[in-house]
């Protein structure tokens, strides 16, 4: 068999049975081989950033990698921003980037470029097999790398002749490296810190943010008085009624500093030491308070939940976590605002849903309004590269079949990767997209004043303004084949959301809220 | 003044007075400083690929660089595909990529990435000044590098603290390196070859494809019997009635090989030796016939038109070129096809227009149908990274004020960077976009059989199919604020095009043609 078929067979045998694809000529043998491997589902994206963001969303929900299929360096470039987010999320993923035939590179054909250096930005494992027989081996290694904790974007650059050449055979799955157990002495040291009586913060991130980790962390906090916080932008946070509540470290450094103020111990559980998202004139980037000792309970490659449970059993033996009661806000009425959109969401959120949150400033009220809703997963923008929401919702719906997906989407961010809606329609995915239409890059209005530019002129202001013309998200959505409604009042929002959640398949609601700039 | 203001002042003093921007927080001081430099026009793009493609289109038409403003490595990634095309077009451009403050990098904040390695894919000149005073110097150098022949994408990575810090002063423009004159002995050697009586091809590219170069090349061909060809995908080709006609080297290697068959001499004039666009099993990549001598009349850094004129004066002294007469096809009737769309274009093409051609397979008939139209410029996809058309049309309209722009756009490619329509509406640009809606990646259908996959299965076929659902380009265009019409017959196409060309501002025509796959 040819390299392409052995590649797909190897991926499927290793449990990678979904490929988000935007192929070109150099990938045609891969495409032709898709039908030879019945287990492999191929999902077409109209833009590579949709494919990579969808693979990230899939991985976060399925806890296993999808493949992507991208067209040479330019296709990888188009997918780079969402690969960056996936890297920050530690999402397992196998990128397959088609390349010219090995012997063709010397002609510097129009699409020739240095794929590997771009790939290394998002994946430390980059391999370019030179022969058909090397392709399947590389694929098996890629899956093992991708699925070893904490999860990695592995990139396989596939020369066209390695893809079309014969003589390849599939390679059996390679076991990933298991998560490491945290040694008892580390747990004991951290136990001393959290039990010291001094102000202690337990900052949980990554793999610690599943229900079992949150239960253990909550027990630790209750027994010791330590404050448990979540990282600012989790890849996947489990929450809702029945799951211990978790405050997250604030995005704005000023607020994060207040949360951390006076701490003498900071315990990191698969989380990084707090630093501000951006640098600002005359403000510190490092948010760890002076005199605060930093303890690492679990690195990203460790069994973070196991470590939290071991710590809880030491400092809070026999206790149970405190769980939030079910509660919902009332459905909103009157003029629509970002806050009342959140109320509608809280009033109607279905059981066991997945929220993909790229609502930026408009999403401020959404976590609070849904804290007592049925248990759900909350996926956020881990890497700061906007344009992840719609692709991620697409992939999350593929990776969590049967679960409704709700995408909270800022209007500016929505315009990055809007093409994802078409894939949602094609695959009949149960995604409800709520666009917060405030007609502005509101976060930049905030940031413009934070960086010290307090009196912007008309040209500066125009760079934050999404009017002239207004974007019509109903038309844009319907143009991609996704039915859409506009809501300008709480009543309209509630009715639109109720309809969208009750009707299978994708929907979009254009939630028109007051302009921010 | 701060680094940002000195940067913008320096750019404007060097003639770079247009910036296609998609800024983020790290660029807020640049944004705030825009109002301090009245000459600088800032054009907002909703996606970085629009900004970079627009800067390419601007440069091709204005013959001087625009700046881009991009947000860190992710923004650069989003803009990479069109920067790749710009590099292949040798378009002068100054990328400004905002970065974290120099001291912030060590915290590995979410948006931290290795910007320089990605930038080096598209620009050999990449500089990251560390201080405010270094920023303006770097900007002046960037403009000089960008504008030295053949034209280059220069990338200035701008750390936030170098942008906001004080103590900077503008730097005076630096002279670019001039184009080199081709030595007489090179011209004499080529003159011997073209006069040898043996089959000779003169392959013109890059800067040779302006009217003066084409006039000289045409005289050479007429006098010697040499065949003059243009490169397959020119950055900017001047053509129409009154400009010597030029056949281009075919995209399909089979046809290109026929054009080149039997040649004993190949003269390259700012063009690369022919190679196939992609590699194919059992087909040669190198298209230079066996036994054919390759002569380089002008490198990309040479004065190609001067060299052609010197050669013409040697081998065709005192002659005039043969110029096509004005002619137009009749307006089409009946069912709309890609060919009849081309007829409508030929029937109505206005004086002095700019055609941006990303029509791929559907555009086959457009050059022929417009060969006798009034003189115009034809801009093509130089680097093979689709998604250039709508951004390039946007930038071409900014760079060639007063000239109508017509964008021939394939439906699959249109979905890459559709956001450009919004910028066309905002800037009230006179762009008419014709989308060839054949509901497929038709080029891939062709390529699938060319690579030897002659009987694709349903999954493979679905990867080329843009139905389920059909894209509604009228809705998508109106959603971006650009009025749009659908045309399904020749009569409707003609009426829609006549209206679009007579009414100022952007328009889109969804030309529904038979499905290709």
PDB file of C-alpha atoms in Angstrom, chain A residues 7 18 27 43 192 212 230 232 276 286 294 451:
ATOM      1  CA  UNK A   7      -0.674   6.637   7.459  1.00  0.00           C
ATOM      2  CA  UNK A  18     -11.286  11.994  12.885  1.00  0.00           C
ATOM      3  CA  UNK A  27      -2.570  16.017  -0.247  1.00  0.00           C
ATOM      4  CA  UNK A  43     -14.519  16.717   8.156  1.00  0.00           C
ATOM      5  CA  UNK A 192       2.973  21.763  55.381  1.00  0.00           C
ATOM      6  CA  UNK A 212     -12.290  14.957  40.575  1.00  0.00           C
ATOM      7  CA  UNK A 230      -8.274  28.319  38.675  1.00  0.00           C
ATOM      8  CA  UNK A 232      -7.327  32.509  33.985  1.00  0.00           C
ATOM      9  CA  UNK A 276       0.192  39.579  33.447  1.00  0.00           C
ATOM     10  CA  UNK A 286       5.293  39.105  37.533  1.00  0.00           C
ATOM     11  CA  UNK A 294       6.067  29.084  45.205  1.00  0.00           C
ATOM     12  CA  UNK A 451      -1.523  51.320  28.257  1.00  0.00           C
TER      13      UNK A 451
END
